[in-house]
Amino acid sequence: MDILTQFEEKIERLLERIRNVEAENVRLQEELNSEKGQKQEVLDRIDGLLKKIQEVSI
């Protein structure tokens, strides 16, 4: 195997690694957005409960 072939193979492996990392990044970004949405729902529910408690306490 000559040096040029080795270089080509290494470049192909690196490109495949980049594609894998990009795909993982997309997946993680989607997961993060989902988690942010769930967090906001919880915060909204807590705010609603706190308002109800304040109304009763007054």
Short mmCIF file of the C-alpha atoms (twelve columns), coordinates in Angstrom:
data_MODEL
# 
_entry.id   MODEL 
# 
loop_
_atom_site.group_PDB 
_atom_site.id 
_atom_site.type_symbol 
_atom_site.label_atom_id 
_atom_site.label_alt_id 
_atom_site.label_comp_id 
_atom_site.label_asym_id 
_atom_site.label_seq_id 
_atom_site.Cartn_x 
_atom_site.Cartn_y 
_atom_site.Cartn_z 
_atom_site.pdbx_PDB_model_num 
ATOM 1  C CA . MET A 1  0.000   0.000  0.000  1 
ATOM 2  C CA . ASP A 2  1.554   3.262  -1.021 1 
ATOM 3  C CA . ILE A 3  1.470   6.469  0.964  1 
ATOM 4  C CA . LEU A 4  -1.158  8.081  -1.261 1 
ATOM 5  C CA . THR A 5  -3.566  5.180  -0.698 1 
ATOM 6  C CA . GLN A 6  -3.011  5.402  3.047  1 
ATOM 7  C CA . PHE A 7  -3.656  9.123  2.917  1 
ATOM 8  C CA . GLU A 8  -6.897  8.595  0.952  1 
ATOM 9  C CA . GLU A 9  -8.103  6.012  3.454  1 
ATOM 10 C CA . LYS A 10 -7.326  8.279  6.380  1 
ATOM 11 C CA . ILE A 11 -9.223  11.137 4.738  1 
ATOM 12 C CA . GLU A 12 -12.222 8.834  4.157  1 
ATOM 13 C CA . ARG A 13 -12.196 7.765  7.814  1 
ATOM 14 C CA . LEU A 14 -12.034 11.385 8.935  1 
ATOM 15 C CA . LEU A 15 -14.906 12.365 6.647  1 
ATOM 16 C CA . GLU A 16 -16.993 9.488  7.996  1 
ATOM 17 C CA . ARG A 17 -16.203 10.605 11.530 1 
ATOM 18 C CA . ILE A 18 -17.289 14.152 10.674 1 
ATOM 19 C CA . ARG A 19 -20.594 12.848 9.257  1 
ATOM 20 C CA . ASN A 20 -21.179 10.813 12.414 1 
ATOM 21 C CA . VAL A 21 -20.425 13.766 14.685 1 
ATOM 22 C CA . GLU A 22 -22.726 16.025 12.659 1 
ATOM 23 C CA . ALA A 23 -25.545 13.468 12.889 1 
ATOM 24 C CA . GLU A 24 -25.032 13.147 16.633 1 
ATOM 25 C CA . ASN A 25 -25.038 16.924 16.954 1 
ATOM 26 C CA . VAL A 26 -28.428 17.120 15.202 1 
ATOM 27 C CA . ARG A 27 -29.821 14.404 17.469 1 
ATOM 28 C CA . LEU A 28 -28.514 16.121 20.602 1 
ATOM 29 C CA . GLN A 29 -29.888 19.490 19.470 1 
ATOM 30 C CA . GLU A 30 -33.330 17.934 18.993 1 
ATOM 31 C CA . GLU A 31 -33.106 16.293 22.410 1 
ATOM 32 C CA . LEU A 32 -32.072 19.598 23.986 1 
ATOM 33 C CA . ASN A 33 -35.005 21.413 22.396 1 
ATOM 34 C CA . SER A 34 -37.371 18.747 23.687 1 
ATOM 35 C CA . GLU A 35 -35.938 19.038 27.199 1 
ATOM 36 C CA . LYS A 36 -36.263 22.823 27.088 1 
ATOM 37 C CA . GLY A 37 -39.917 22.453 26.125 1 
ATOM 38 C CA . GLN A 38 -40.575 20.042 28.975 1 
ATOM 39 C CA . LYS A 39 -38.783 22.333 31.418 1 
ATOM 40 C CA . GLN A 40 -40.910 25.278 30.324 1 
ATOM 41 C CA . GLU A 41 -44.091 23.238 30.768 1 
ATOM 42 C CA . VAL A 42 -43.058 22.339 34.320 1 
ATOM 43 C CA . LEU A 43 -42.190 25.956 35.132 1 
ATOM 44 C CA . ASP A 44 -45.544 27.130 33.770 1 
ATOM 45 C CA . ARG A 45 -47.396 24.574 35.883 1 
ATOM 46 C CA . ILE A 46 -45.446 25.573 38.993 1 
ATOM 47 C CA . ASP A 47 -46.228 29.238 38.336 1 
ATOM 48 C CA . GLY A 48 -49.903 28.360 38.011 1 
ATOM 49 C CA . LEU A 49 -49.858 26.502 41.307 1 
ATOM 50 C CA . LEU A 50 -48.057 29.359 43.063 1 
ATOM 51 C CA . LYS A 51 -50.659 31.824 41.797 1 
ATOM 52 C CA . LYS A 52 -53.457 29.600 43.113 1 
ATOM 53 C CA . ILE A 53 -51.739 29.409 46.510 1 
ATOM 54 C CA . GLN A 54 -51.332 33.191 46.619 1 
ATOM 55 C CA . GLU A 55 -54.993 33.715 45.726 1 
ATOM 56 C CA . VAL A 56 -56.106 31.424 48.553 1 
ATOM 57 C CA . SER A 57 -53.682 32.982 51.048 1 
ATOM 58 C CA . ILE A 58 -54.951 36.497 50.411 1 
# 
